[in-house]
PDB file of C-alpha atoms in Angstrom:
ATOM      1  CA  MET A  50     118.048  82.092  78.890  1.00 46.00           C
ATOM      2  CA  ARG A  51     114.837  79.184  78.753  1.00 50.00           C
ATOM      3  CA  SER A  52     114.762  78.427  75.118  1.00 52.00           C
ATOM      4  CA  PHE A  53     110.542  78.738  74.415  1.00 52.00           C
ATOM      5  CA  GLU A  54     110.349  75.596  72.707  1.00 60.00           C
ATOM      6  CA  GLU A  55     110.899  73.124  75.922  1.00 68.00           C
ATOM      7  CA  ILE A  56     107.466  75.185  77.388  1.00 72.00           C
ATOM      8  CA  PRO A  57     104.235  74.301  75.838  1.00 73.00           C
ATOM      9  CA  HIS A  58     102.393  76.664  73.910  1.00 72.00           C
ATOM     10  CA  LYS A  59      99.362  76.525  76.298  1.00 72.00           C
ATOM     11  CA  LEU A  60     101.672  77.557  79.463  1.00 77.00           C
ATOM     12  CA  ARG A  61     103.273  80.552  77.448  1.00 74.00           C
ATOM     13  CA  GLU A  62     101.013  81.801  77.583  1.00 72.00           C
ATOM     14  CA  ALA A  63      99.892  81.438  80.523  1.00 73.00           C
ATOM     15  CA  ASP A  64     100.102  84.501  83.245  1.00 75.00           C
ATOM     16  CA  ARG A  65     103.297  83.606  85.110  1.00 81.00           C
ATOM     17  CA  ASN A  66     102.654  85.614  88.723  1.00 87.00           C
ATOM     18  CA  LEU A  67     101.961  84.771  91.616  1.00 92.00           C
ATOM     19  CA  PRO A  68      98.542  83.722  93.258  1.00 93.00           C
ATOM     20  CA  PHE A  69     100.268  84.891  96.647  1.00 94.00           C
ATOM     21  CA  ARG A  70     101.007  88.118  98.708  1.00 94.00           C
ATOM     22  CA  VAL A  71     103.125  88.797 101.914  1.00 95.00           C
ATOM     23  CA  PRO A  72     101.360  91.478 104.542  1.00 96.00           C
ATOM     24  CA  GLY A  73     102.271  94.668 104.543  1.00 94.00           C
ATOM     25  CA  HIS A  74     106.292  95.988 104.532  1.00 95.00           C
ATOM     26  CA  TYR A  75     107.045  92.359 105.164  1.00 96.00           C
ATOM     27  CA  PHE A  76     109.993  92.651 104.167  1.00 97.00           C
ATOM     28  CA  ASP A  77     111.608  95.711 105.774  1.00 96.00           C
ATOM     29  CA  ASP A  78     110.058  93.612 108.879  1.00 96.00           C
ATOM     30  CA  PHE A  79     111.319  90.255 108.049  1.00 97.00           C
ATOM     31  CA  PRO A  80     115.642  91.759 108.958  1.00 96.00           C
ATOM     32  CA  ALA A  81     114.269  93.034 112.849  1.00 96.00           C
ATOM     33  CA  ARG A  82     112.144  89.765 114.035  1.00 95.00           C
ATOM     34  CA  LEU A  83     115.232  87.780 112.471  1.00 96.00           C
ATOM     35  CA  GLN A  84     118.012  89.244 114.678  1.00 93.00           C
ATOM     36  CA  SER A  85     114.911  89.185 117.639  1.00 93.00           C
ATOM     37  CA  ARG A  86     115.410  85.012 117.056  1.00 92.00           C
ATOM     38  CA  LEU A  87     119.244  85.404 116.713  1.00 90.00           C
ATOM     39  CA  ASP A  88     119.477  86.756 120.147  1.00 89.00           C
ATOM     40  CA  GLN A  89     117.376  84.631 121.787  1.00 87.00           C
ATOM     41  CA  GLU A  90     119.339  81.682 120.321  1.00 82.00           C
ATOM     42  CA  THR A  91     122.644  83.610 121.332  1.00 76.00           C
ATOM     43  CA  SER A  92     121.812  84.751 124.871  1.00 73.00           C
ATOM     44  CA  PRO A  93     123.646  82.729 128.099  1.00 66.00           C
ATOM     45  CA  GLY A  94     120.757  80.047 128.448  1.00 59.00           C
ATOM     46  CA  ALA A  95     118.524  80.526 124.923  1.00 52.00           C
ATOM     47  CA  GLY A  96     116.578  77.340 125.490  1.00 49.00           C
ATOM     48  CA  LYS A  97     117.328  76.049 128.642  1.00 50.00           C
ATOM     49  CA  ARG A  98     115.607  78.174 131.142  1.00 51.00           C
ATOM     50  CA  LEU A  99     113.688  75.746 133.376  1.00 55.00           C
ATOM     51  CA  ARG A 100     110.151  76.589 135.423  1.00 63.00           C
ATOM     52  CA  MET A 101     109.376  74.719 137.946  1.00 66.00           C
ATOM     53  CA  ILE A 102     107.555  72.517 136.193  1.00 69.00           C
ATOM     54  CA  ASP A 103     110.209  70.887 134.822  1.00 69.00           C
ATOM     55  CA  TYR A 104     111.728  70.421 138.081  1.00 68.00           C
ATOM     56  CA  LEU A 105     109.400  69.115 139.508  1.00 77.00           C
ATOM     57  CA  LYS A 106     108.218  67.112 136.311  1.00 78.00           C
ATOM     58  CA  PRO A 107     110.747  63.900 136.891  1.00 75.00           C
ATOM     59  CA  ALA A 108     109.525  63.729 140.564  1.00 80.00           C
ATOM     60  CA  LEU A 109     106.041  63.410 139.710  1.00 83.00           C
ATOM     61  CA  GLY A 110     106.334  61.525 136.948  1.00 83.00           C
ATOM     62  CA  LEU A 111     108.038  58.850 138.941  1.00 83.00           C
ATOM     63  CA  ALA A 112     105.415  59.876 141.843  1.00 86.00           C
ATOM     64  CA  ALA A 113     102.006  58.708 138.892  1.00 86.00           C
ATOM     65  CA  ALA A 114     104.396  55.794 138.404  1.00 85.00           C
ATOM     66  CA  PHE A 115     104.484  54.176 141.941  1.00 81.00           C
ATOM     67  CA  ALA A 116     100.906  55.271 141.867  1.00 86.00           C
ATOM     68  CA  SER A 117     100.563  53.578 139.432  1.00 85.00           C
ATOM     69  CA  VAL A 118     101.978  50.326 140.137  1.00 84.00           C
ATOM     70  CA  PHE A 119     100.877  50.366 143.235  1.00 83.00           C
ATOM     71  CA  LEU A 120      97.489  51.125 141.961  1.00 84.00           C
ATOM     72  CA  LEU A 121      97.847  48.062 139.841  1.00 85.00           C
ATOM     73  CA  VAL A 122      98.830  45.196 142.538  1.00 84.00           C
ATOM     74  CA  TYR A 123      96.697  46.997 146.047  1.00 82.00           C
ATOM     75  CA  PHE A 124      93.092  46.234 144.747  1.00 78.00           C
ATOM     76  CA  PRO A 125      93.434  42.441 142.676  1.00 79.00           C
ATOM     77  CA  ALA A 126      95.277  42.011 145.851  1.00 82.00           C
ATOM     78  CA  ARG A 127      92.837  42.971 148.356  1.00 80.00           C
ATOM     79  CA  LEU A 128      90.052  41.754 146.255  1.00 79.00           C
ATOM     80  CA  VAL A 129      91.923  38.355 146.761  1.00 77.00           C
ATOM     81  CA  THR A 130      92.231  38.176 150.526  1.00 79.00           C
ATOM     82  CA  HIS A 131      88.866  39.191 150.404  1.00 75.00           C
ATOM     83  CA  SER A 132      87.282  36.778 148.526  1.00 71.00           C
ATOM     84  CA  VAL A 133      89.292  34.817 150.605  1.00 69.00           C
ATOM     85  CA  THR A 134      88.077  35.382 154.588  1.00 70.00           C
ATOM     86  CA  MET A 135      84.500  35.294 153.685  1.00 69.00           C
ATOM     87  CA  ALA A 136      84.988  32.001 152.924  1.00 64.00           C
ATOM     88  CA  GLN A 137      86.655  31.030 156.363  1.00 66.00           C
ATOM     89  CA  ARG A 138      84.323  33.124 157.766  1.00 64.00           C
ATOM     90  CA  SER A 139      81.351  31.012 155.952  1.00 62.00           C
ATOM     91  CA  GLY A 140      83.124  28.121 156.358  1.00 60.00           C
ATOM     92  CA  THR A 141      82.683  28.051 160.095  1.00 61.00           C
ATOM     93  CA  SER A 142      83.604  23.433 161.487  1.00 67.00           C
ATOM     94  CA  ASP A 143      80.936  22.581 164.245  1.00 73.00           C
ATOM     95  CA  GLU A 144      82.923  23.412 166.509  1.00 76.00           C
ATOM     96  CA  ASP A 145      83.035  26.320 166.187  1.00 75.00           C
ATOM     97  CA  LYS A 146      78.862  26.117 166.100  1.00 75.00           C
ATOM     98  CA  ILE A 147      79.068  23.913 169.087  1.00 78.00           C
ATOM     99  CA  ILE A 148      80.534  27.137 171.445  1.00 78.00           C
ATOM    100  CA  ASN A 149      78.461  29.404 169.628  1.00 78.00           C
ATOM    101  CA  LEU A 150      75.647  27.947 170.882  1.00 77.00           C
ATOM    102  CA  VAL A 151      76.826  26.419 174.148  1.00 74.00           C
ATOM    103  CA  GLU A 152      78.687  31.006 174.878  1.00 77.00           C
ATOM    104  CA  GLN A 153      74.608  31.662 174.500  1.00 76.00           C
ATOM    105  CA  VAL A 154      73.240  30.177 177.001  1.00 76.00           C
ATOM    106  CA  ASP A 155      73.369  31.405 180.369  1.00 75.00           C
ATOM    107  CA  ASP A 156      75.514  29.602 183.570  1.00 75.00           C
ATOM    108  CA  HIS A 157      72.489  28.565 184.818  1.00 75.00           C
ATOM    109  CA  THR A 158      71.304  26.172 182.307  1.00 77.00           C
ATOM    110  CA  PHE A 159      74.670  24.961 181.162  1.00 72.00           C
ATOM    111  CA  PHE A 160      74.570  23.061 184.744  1.00 72.00           C
ATOM    112  CA  THR A 161      71.248  21.789 184.919  1.00 75.00           C
ATOM    113  CA  LEU A 162      72.205  20.278 181.808  1.00 73.00           C
ATOM    114  CA  LEU A 163      75.483  19.046 182.235  1.00 70.00           C
ATOM    115  CA  GLU A 164      73.561  18.139 185.552  1.00 67.00           C
ATOM    116  CA  ASN A 165      70.571  16.041 183.831  1.00 64.00           C
ATOM    117  CA  GLY A 166      73.354  14.265 181.083  1.00 56.00           C
ATOM    118  CA  THR A 167      74.991  12.516 184.510  1.00 56.00           C
ATOM    119  CA  THR A 168      71.467  11.992 185.960  1.00 55.00           C
ATOM    120  CA  GLU A 169      71.289   7.369 186.450  1.00 60.00           C
ATOM    121  CA  GLU A 170      67.729   7.306 186.613  1.00 62.00           C
ATOM    122  CA  LYS A 171      66.029   4.676 184.588  1.00 67.00           C
ATOM    123  CA  ILE A 172      63.518   4.539 181.566  1.00 68.00           C
ATOM    124  CA  ASP A 173      61.221   1.613 182.012  1.00 76.00           C
ATOM    125  CA  GLY A 174      58.062   0.117 180.014  1.00 79.00           C
ATOM    126  CA  PRO A 175      54.914   2.709 180.604  1.00 81.00           C
ATOM    127  CA  ASP A 176      57.105   5.811 180.500  1.00 82.00           C
ATOM    128  CA  ILE A 177      58.147   4.558 176.931  1.00 82.00           C
ATOM    129  CA  GLU A 178      54.517   4.707 175.622  1.00 82.00           C
ATOM    130  CA  SER A 179      53.128   8.002 177.077  1.00 83.00           C
ATOM    131  CA  TYR A 180      56.526   8.535 175.249  1.00 82.00           C
ATOM    132  CA  ILE A 181      55.902   7.155 172.004  1.00 81.00           C
ATOM    133  CA  ALA A 182      52.384   8.620 172.530  1.00 81.00           C
ATOM    134  CA  ALA A 183      53.656  12.119 173.208  1.00 83.00           C
ATOM    135  CA  ASN A 184      55.638  11.780 169.998  1.00 81.00           C
ATOM    136  CA  TYR A 185      54.434  10.048 166.778  1.00 81.00           C
ATOM    137  CA  SER A 186      50.985   9.341 165.487  1.00 83.00           C
ATOM    138  CA  ASP A 187      49.537   6.187 165.228  1.00 83.00           C
ATOM    139  CA  LEU A 188      49.748   5.372 161.605  1.00 82.00           C
ATOM    140  CA  ASP A 189      53.765   6.377 162.071  1.00 84.00           C
ATOM    141  CA  ILE A 190      54.075   3.313 164.544  1.00 82.00           C
ATOM    142  CA  PHE A 191      52.442   1.431 162.799  1.00 83.00           C
ATOM    143  CA  LEU A 192      55.241   1.916 159.805  1.00 84.00           C
ATOM    144  CA  GLU A 193      58.462   1.571 161.742  1.00 81.00           C
ATOM    145  CA  ILE A 194      56.379  -1.785 162.858  1.00 82.00           C
ATOM    146  CA  GLN A 195      55.684  -3.347 158.996  1.00 79.00           C
ATOM    147  CA  LYS A 196      59.796  -2.962 158.958  1.00 72.00           C
TER     148      LYS A 196
ATOM    149  CA  MET B 203     123.230  98.549  96.653  1.00 78.00           C
ATOM    150  CA  HIS B 204     124.131  95.782  98.750  1.00 85.00           C
ATOM    151  CA  PRO B 205     128.159  93.987  98.127  1.00 89.00           C
ATOM    152  CA  SER B 206     128.867  91.520  96.570  1.00 92.00           C
ATOM    153  CA  ASP B 207     128.585  87.657  98.067  1.00 91.00           C
ATOM    154  CA  GLN B 208     132.737  87.745  98.138  1.00 91.00           C
ATOM    155  CA  GLU B 209     132.533  90.893  99.735  1.00 92.00           C
ATOM    156  CA  LEU B 210     130.252  89.647 101.511  1.00 93.00           C
ATOM    157  CA  ILE B 211     132.070  86.200 102.150  1.00 92.00           C
ATOM    158  CA  GLU B 212     135.029  88.629 103.675  1.00 90.00           C
ATOM    159  CA  GLY B 213     133.031  90.505 106.048  1.00 91.00           C
ATOM    160  CA  LEU B 214     131.971  87.537 107.781  1.00 89.00           C
ATOM    161  CA  ARG B 215     135.106  85.073 107.729  1.00 86.00           C
ATOM    162  CA  LYS B 216     135.861  88.187 110.317  1.00 88.00           C
ATOM    163  CA  GLU B 217     134.862  89.020 113.772  1.00 88.00           C
ATOM    164  CA  ALA B 218     134.521  92.644 112.957  1.00 91.00           C
ATOM    165  CA  SER B 219     133.183  92.658 110.537  1.00 92.00           C
ATOM    166  CA  TRP B 220     130.022  89.678 110.694  1.00 91.00           C
ATOM    167  CA  ASN B 221     127.771  90.081 111.930  1.00 91.00           C
ATOM    168  CA  GLU B 222     127.285  93.550 109.784  1.00 93.00           C
ATOM    169  CA  ALA B 223     128.144  90.969 106.424  1.00 94.00           C
ATOM    170  CA  PHE B 224     126.027  88.686 107.792  1.00 95.00           C
ATOM    171  CA  GLN B 225     123.468  91.461 108.209  1.00 95.00           C
ATOM    172  CA  SER B 226     123.964  92.730 104.470  1.00 96.00           C
ATOM    173  CA  LEU B 227     123.722  89.456 103.383  1.00 96.00           C
ATOM    174  CA  VAL B 228     120.613  88.770 104.824  1.00 97.00           C
ATOM    175  CA  LEU B 229     118.547  92.252 102.703  1.00 96.00           C
ATOM    176  CA  LYS B 230     120.348  90.405  99.739  1.00 96.00           C
ATOM    177  CA  TYR B 231     118.468  87.106  99.538  1.00 97.00           C
ATOM    178  CA  GLN B 232     115.739  87.552 101.918  1.00 97.00           C
ATOM    179  CA  GLU B 233     113.572  88.134  98.601  1.00 97.00           C
ATOM    180  CA  ARG B 234     113.979  86.019  96.575  1.00 96.00           C
ATOM    181  CA  LEU B 235     115.022  83.111  99.087  1.00 97.00           C
ATOM    182  CA  TYR B 236     111.017  83.920 100.913  1.00 97.00           C
ATOM    183  CA  TRP B 237     109.578  83.686  97.343  1.00 97.00           C
ATOM    184  CA  HIS B 238     111.816  80.209  96.689  1.00 97.00           C
ATOM    185  CA  ILE B 239     110.211  78.604  99.561  1.00 97.00           C
ATOM    186  CA  ARG B 240     107.172  80.782  99.309  1.00 96.00           C
ATOM    187  CA  LYS B 241     106.621  78.610  95.066  1.00 96.00           C
ATOM    188  CA  ILE B 242     107.809  75.418  97.336  1.00 95.00           C
ATOM    189  CA  VAL B 243     105.072  75.413 100.993  1.00 95.00           C
ATOM    190  CA  LEU B 244     102.619  78.231  99.807  1.00 94.00           C
ATOM    191  CA  ASN B 245     101.162  79.379 102.375  1.00 95.00           C
ATOM    192  CA  HIS B 246     102.750  82.448 103.932  1.00 96.00           C
ATOM    193  CA  ASP B 247     102.781  81.863 107.616  1.00 95.00           C
ATOM    194  CA  ASP B 248     104.677  78.066 106.374  1.00 95.00           C
ATOM    195  CA  ALA B 249     106.974  80.998 104.285  1.00 97.00           C
ATOM    196  CA  ASP B 250     108.034  83.145 107.327  1.00 97.00           C
ATOM    197  CA  ASP B 251     108.760  80.155 109.309  1.00 96.00           C
ATOM    198  CA  VAL B 252     111.548  78.324 106.933  1.00 97.00           C
ATOM    199  CA  LEU B 253     112.700  81.925 105.608  1.00 98.00           C
ATOM    200  CA  GLN B 254     113.683  82.671 109.581  1.00 97.00           C
ATOM    201  CA  ASN B 255     114.815  78.489 109.154  1.00 96.00           C
ATOM    202  CA  THR B 256     117.016  78.934 106.095  1.00 97.00           C
ATOM    203  CA  PHE B 257     119.037  82.288 107.916  1.00 97.00           C
ATOM    204  CA  LEU B 258     118.792  80.140 111.323  1.00 96.00           C
ATOM    205  CA  LYS B 259     121.309  77.080 109.660  1.00 95.00           C
ATOM    206  CA  VAL B 260     122.729  80.173 107.594  1.00 95.00           C
ATOM    207  CA  TRP B 261     124.077  81.529 110.570  1.00 93.00           C
ATOM    208  CA  ARG B 262     125.149  78.434 111.987  1.00 92.00           C
ATOM    209  CA  ASN B 263     127.665  77.173 109.919  1.00 92.00           C
ATOM    210  CA  ILE B 264     128.702  80.156 108.055  1.00 89.00           C
ATOM    211  CA  GLY B 265     132.042  78.655 109.199  1.00 84.00           C
ATOM    212  CA  GLN B 266     131.475  76.380 107.310  1.00 84.00           C
ATOM    213  CA  PHE B 267     130.696  77.100 104.281  1.00 86.00           C
ATOM    214  CA  ARG B 268     134.093  76.907 102.329  1.00 81.00           C
ATOM    215  CA  GLU B 269     133.318  77.846  98.122  1.00 80.00           C
ATOM    216  CA  GLU B 270     133.512  75.247  96.164  1.00 80.00           C
ATOM    217  CA  SER B 271     129.584  76.414  95.302  1.00 85.00           C
ATOM    218  CA  SER B 272     128.833  80.414  94.599  1.00 91.00           C
ATOM    219  CA  LEU B 273     126.752  81.383  98.061  1.00 93.00           C
ATOM    220  CA  PHE B 274     123.648  81.948  96.249  1.00 92.00           C
ATOM    221  CA  THR B 275     123.872  78.406  95.607  1.00 94.00           C
ATOM    222  CA  TRP B 276     124.924  77.036  98.793  1.00 95.00           C
ATOM    223  CA  LEU B 277     121.212  79.584 100.512  1.00 96.00           C
ATOM    224  CA  TYR B 278     118.823  78.222  97.374  1.00 96.00           C
ATOM    225  CA  ARG B 279     120.640  74.804  98.593  1.00 96.00           C
ATOM    226  CA  ILE B 280     119.825  74.584 102.600  1.00 97.00           C
ATOM    227  CA  ALA B 281     116.519  76.971 101.610  1.00 97.00           C
ATOM    228  CA  THR B 282     115.267  74.203  99.874  1.00 97.00           C
ATOM    229  CA  ASN B 283     115.828  71.324 101.642  1.00 96.00           C
ATOM    230  CA  GLU B 284     114.232  73.254 104.888  1.00 97.00           C
ATOM    231  CA  SER B 285     110.966  74.016 103.214  1.00 96.00           C
ATOM    232  CA  LEU B 286     110.857  70.564 102.284  1.00 94.00           C
ATOM    233  CA  THR B 287     112.300  69.294 105.740  1.00 94.00           C
ATOM    234  CA  PHE B 288     109.069  71.585 107.145  1.00 95.00           C
ATOM    235  CA  ILE B 289     105.833  69.873 105.070  1.00 92.00           C
ATOM    236  CA  HIS B 290     107.187  66.350 105.857  1.00 88.00           C
ATOM    237  CA  SER B 291     106.970  67.793 109.819  1.00 88.00           C
ATOM    238  CA  ARG B 292     104.248  69.377 109.531  1.00 83.00           C
ATOM    239  CA  LYS B 293     102.388  67.051 107.414  1.00 75.00           C
ATOM    240  CA  ARG B 294     103.660  64.228 110.472  1.00 75.00           C
ATOM    241  CA  HIS B 295     101.528  65.462 112.683  1.00 72.00           C
ATOM    242  CA  SER B 296      99.074  67.184 110.925  1.00 68.00           C
ATOM    243  CA  LEU B 297      95.851  66.592 113.240  1.00 66.00           C
ATOM    244  CA  VAL B 298      93.601  65.862 110.019  1.00 63.00           C
ATOM    245  CA  PRO B 299      94.458  62.471 108.393  1.00 61.00           C
ATOM    246  CA  LEU B 300      95.876  63.255 104.732  1.00 59.00           C
ATOM    247  CA  HIS B 301      97.447  61.017 102.540  1.00 63.00           C
ATOM    248  CA  GLU B 302      99.685  62.386  99.336  1.00 76.00           C
ATOM    249  CA  VAL B 303     102.216  65.861 100.695  1.00 80.00           C
ATOM    250  CA  SER B 304     100.215  67.496  98.186  1.00 83.00           C
ATOM    251  CA  ASP B 305      96.541  66.919  99.833  1.00 83.00           C
ATOM    252  CA  TYR B 306      98.551  69.080 102.906  1.00 83.00           C
ATOM    253  CA  LEU B 307     100.151  72.273 100.925  1.00 88.00           C
ATOM    254  CA  LYS B 308      96.798  72.343  99.075  1.00 87.00           C
ATOM    255  CA  THR B 309      95.116  72.288 102.005  1.00 86.00           C
ATOM    256  CA  ARG B 310      97.113  75.112 104.278  1.00 87.00           C
ATOM    257  CA  MET B 311      97.494  77.248 100.174  1.00 91.00           C
ATOM    258  CA  VAL B 312      93.312  77.644 100.058  1.00 88.00           C
ATOM    259  CA  ALA B 313      93.087  78.276 103.856  1.00 89.00           C
ATOM    260  CA  ASP B 314      96.147  80.789 103.165  1.00 92.00           C
ATOM    261  CA  GLU B 315      94.709  84.796 103.763  1.00 92.00           C
ATOM    262  CA  TYR B 316      97.888  85.818 100.999  1.00 94.00           C
ATOM    263  CA  TYR B 317      96.793  83.088  98.442  1.00 92.00           C
ATOM    264  CA  ASP B 318      94.662  84.700  95.999  1.00 90.00           C
ATOM    265  CA  GLY B 319      94.568  86.327  91.563  1.00 86.00           C
ATOM    266  CA  SER B 320      93.724  85.646  88.756  1.00 88.00           C
ATOM    267  CA  ASP B 321      91.616  82.820  88.518  1.00 87.00           C
ATOM    268  CA  ILE B 322      94.539  81.556  85.830  1.00 86.00           C
ATOM    269  CA  GLN B 323      96.858  82.130  88.111  1.00 90.00           C
ATOM    270  CA  LYS B 324      95.208  79.125  90.772  1.00 90.00           C
ATOM    271  CA  LYS B 325      95.009  77.082  87.905  1.00 89.00           C
ATOM    272  CA  LEU B 326      98.137  77.094  87.477  1.00 91.00           C
ATOM    273  CA  GLN B 327      99.165  75.809  91.398  1.00 93.00           C
ATOM    274  CA  GLU B 328      96.454  73.366  91.077  1.00 91.00           C
ATOM    275  CA  ALA B 329      98.883  72.123  88.120  1.00 92.00           C
ATOM    276  CA  ILE B 330     101.743  72.006  89.874  1.00 94.00           C
ATOM    277  CA  LEU B 331     100.770  71.130  92.826  1.00 92.00           C
ATOM    278  CA  THR B 332     100.533  67.390  90.224  1.00 92.00           C
ATOM    279  CA  LEU B 333     103.546  66.517  89.690  1.00 94.00           C
ATOM    280  CA  PRO B 334     105.722  64.055  92.391  1.00 92.00           C
ATOM    281  CA  GLU B 335     108.282  66.739  95.202  1.00 91.00           C
ATOM    282  CA  LYS B 336     111.666  67.553  92.542  1.00 92.00           C
ATOM    283  CA  GLN B 337     109.263  67.604  89.076  1.00 95.00           C
ATOM    284  CA  ARG B 338     107.819  71.092  91.321  1.00 95.00           C
ATOM    285  CA  ILE B 339     110.915  71.973  92.576  1.00 96.00           C
ATOM    286  CA  VAL B 340     112.117  71.470  89.390  1.00 96.00           C
ATOM    287  CA  PHE B 341     109.268  73.687  87.307  1.00 96.00           C
ATOM    288  CA  ASN B 342     109.347  76.450  89.904  1.00 95.00           C
ATOM    289  CA  LEU B 343     112.844  77.881  89.299  1.00 95.00           C
ATOM    290  CA  ARG B 344     112.823  76.795  85.798  1.00 95.00           C
ATOM    291  CA  TYR B 345     109.337  78.522  85.032  1.00 93.00           C
ATOM    292  CA  PHE B 346     109.259  80.856  87.106  1.00 93.00           C
ATOM    293  CA  GLU B 347     112.474  82.508  88.210  1.00 92.00           C
ATOM    294  CA  GLU B 348     114.192  80.975  84.431  1.00 92.00           C
ATOM    295  CA  MET B 349     117.109  79.671  86.170  1.00 94.00           C
ATOM    296  CA  PRO B 350     120.398  78.576  83.755  1.00 95.00           C
ATOM    297  CA  TYR B 351     119.881  74.577  84.028  1.00 96.00           C
ATOM    298  CA  GLN B 352     124.205  74.441  85.168  1.00 95.00           C
ATOM    299  CA  GLU B 353     122.262  76.449  88.986  1.00 94.00           C
ATOM    300  CA  MET B 354     119.992  74.557  88.889  1.00 95.00           C
ATOM    301  CA  SER B 355     121.883  71.084  88.801  1.00 96.00           C
ATOM    302  CA  GLU B 356     124.234  72.958  91.632  1.00 94.00           C
ATOM    303  CA  ILE B 357     121.129  73.618  94.206  1.00 95.00           C
ATOM    304  CA  LEU B 358     119.197  70.433  93.311  1.00 95.00           C
ATOM    305  CA  GLU B 359     122.656  68.248  93.382  1.00 93.00           C
ATOM    306  CA  THR B 360     121.483  66.674  90.048  1.00 95.00           C
ATOM    307  CA  SER B 361     123.047  66.184  86.248  1.00 97.00           C
ATOM    308  CA  VAL B 362     121.437  68.692  83.622  1.00 97.00           C
ATOM    309  CA  GLY B 363     119.900  65.922  81.743  1.00 96.00           C
ATOM    310  CA  ALA B 364     117.912  64.746  84.535  1.00 96.00           C
ATOM    311  CA  LEU B 365     116.918  68.079  85.131  1.00 97.00           C
ATOM    312  CA  LYS B 366     116.055  67.940  81.522  1.00 96.00           C
ATOM    313  CA  ALA B 367     113.490  65.660  81.325  1.00 96.00           C
ATOM    314  CA  SER B 368     112.580  66.343  84.883  1.00 96.00           C
ATOM    315  CA  PHE B 369     110.557  69.635  83.405  1.00 95.00           C
ATOM    316  CA  HIS B 370     109.317  68.168  79.724  1.00 94.00           C
ATOM    317  CA  HIS B 371     107.813  65.537  81.446  1.00 94.00           C
ATOM    318  CA  ALA B 372     105.884  68.281  83.931  1.00 95.00           C
ATOM    319  CA  ALA B 373     105.844  71.184  81.693  1.00 94.00           C
ATOM    320  CA  ARG B 374     103.659  68.157  79.493  1.00 93.00           C
ATOM    321  CA  LYS B 375     101.768  67.128  82.595  1.00 93.00           C
ATOM    322  CA  VAL B 376     100.882  70.538  84.161  1.00 93.00           C
ATOM    323  CA  GLU B 377      99.886  71.992  80.197  1.00 91.00           C
ATOM    324  CA  GLU B 378      97.543  68.420  80.296  1.00 91.00           C
ATOM    325  CA  PHE B 379      96.229  69.602  83.255  1.00 90.00           C
ATOM    326  CA  ILE B 380      95.289  72.865  82.405  1.00 85.00           C
ATOM    327  CA  SER B 381      94.135  71.509  79.943  1.00 84.00           C
ATOM    328  CA  ARG B 382      91.508  69.076  81.179  1.00 83.00           C
ATOM    329  CA  LEU B 383      90.248  72.158  83.182  1.00 73.00           C
ATOM    330  CA  ASP B 384      89.255  74.823  79.810  1.00 67.00           C
TER     331      ASP B 384
END
């Protein structure tokens, strides 16, 4: 039995009813609800019934992992190769430039140019004078002479 | 009229009478265990969950009951442990960051539709909530259930002396809290 001396005065006088209620018929219904839960626990395969999603989960997880790795590797790799290609394209050699120019010239003009290059005509004084007069100003000529 | 604990234990030892004995055990102890649990978890829905978990554990482990303690003590010990496990797991998974278990319990208690009573009853519950966990259980068992220290000692696996000291401190703190509110 409780000795009242151990309980402080104020608590001795306090209302000891709890401020808690339960729903109506709670204790009448509880055994049936508990039994239903126990039946679930004891039924064969209880808690082991797998749905379609449970079967697919490992495969989906694996697929997602592969996809993540692919995305993580593919896009950075693609960016790197693309920039290398662009650099190669912009850095074309002189030989490539000549080939591009030659390809734009038609066959007739090309052969004419070749023949002009092989002529053995000699350029004399009046020709040079007329070339200089046509292509250089007097000032340019004066400056060249002063050098 | 409920069968005695000894009759229940004997019924649970025989396969033919096992189901009936277990049903009788539930009927005999459901209400006492419910109120013990409710005073710890404070919310009806939580108390209902814990009471089911308690009987589920009893149902699974009744074969291991060795009669080293009384059936009543064994059931109370399971109910206490289940209540504390429940509170700590719920607090961990709470969406609202709560620093103390008492914050979680107060939130759950106030939100419960089956929480109502006089102002003094509510003040007393608030005061009890300020106690450390173990003191709270000791206070509830002694103050509301008037449980002898020897029984409490077997349930909580703590010495009688320690329980007396624990109740003394708890009662003082509760009284001080209520005095401050007045």
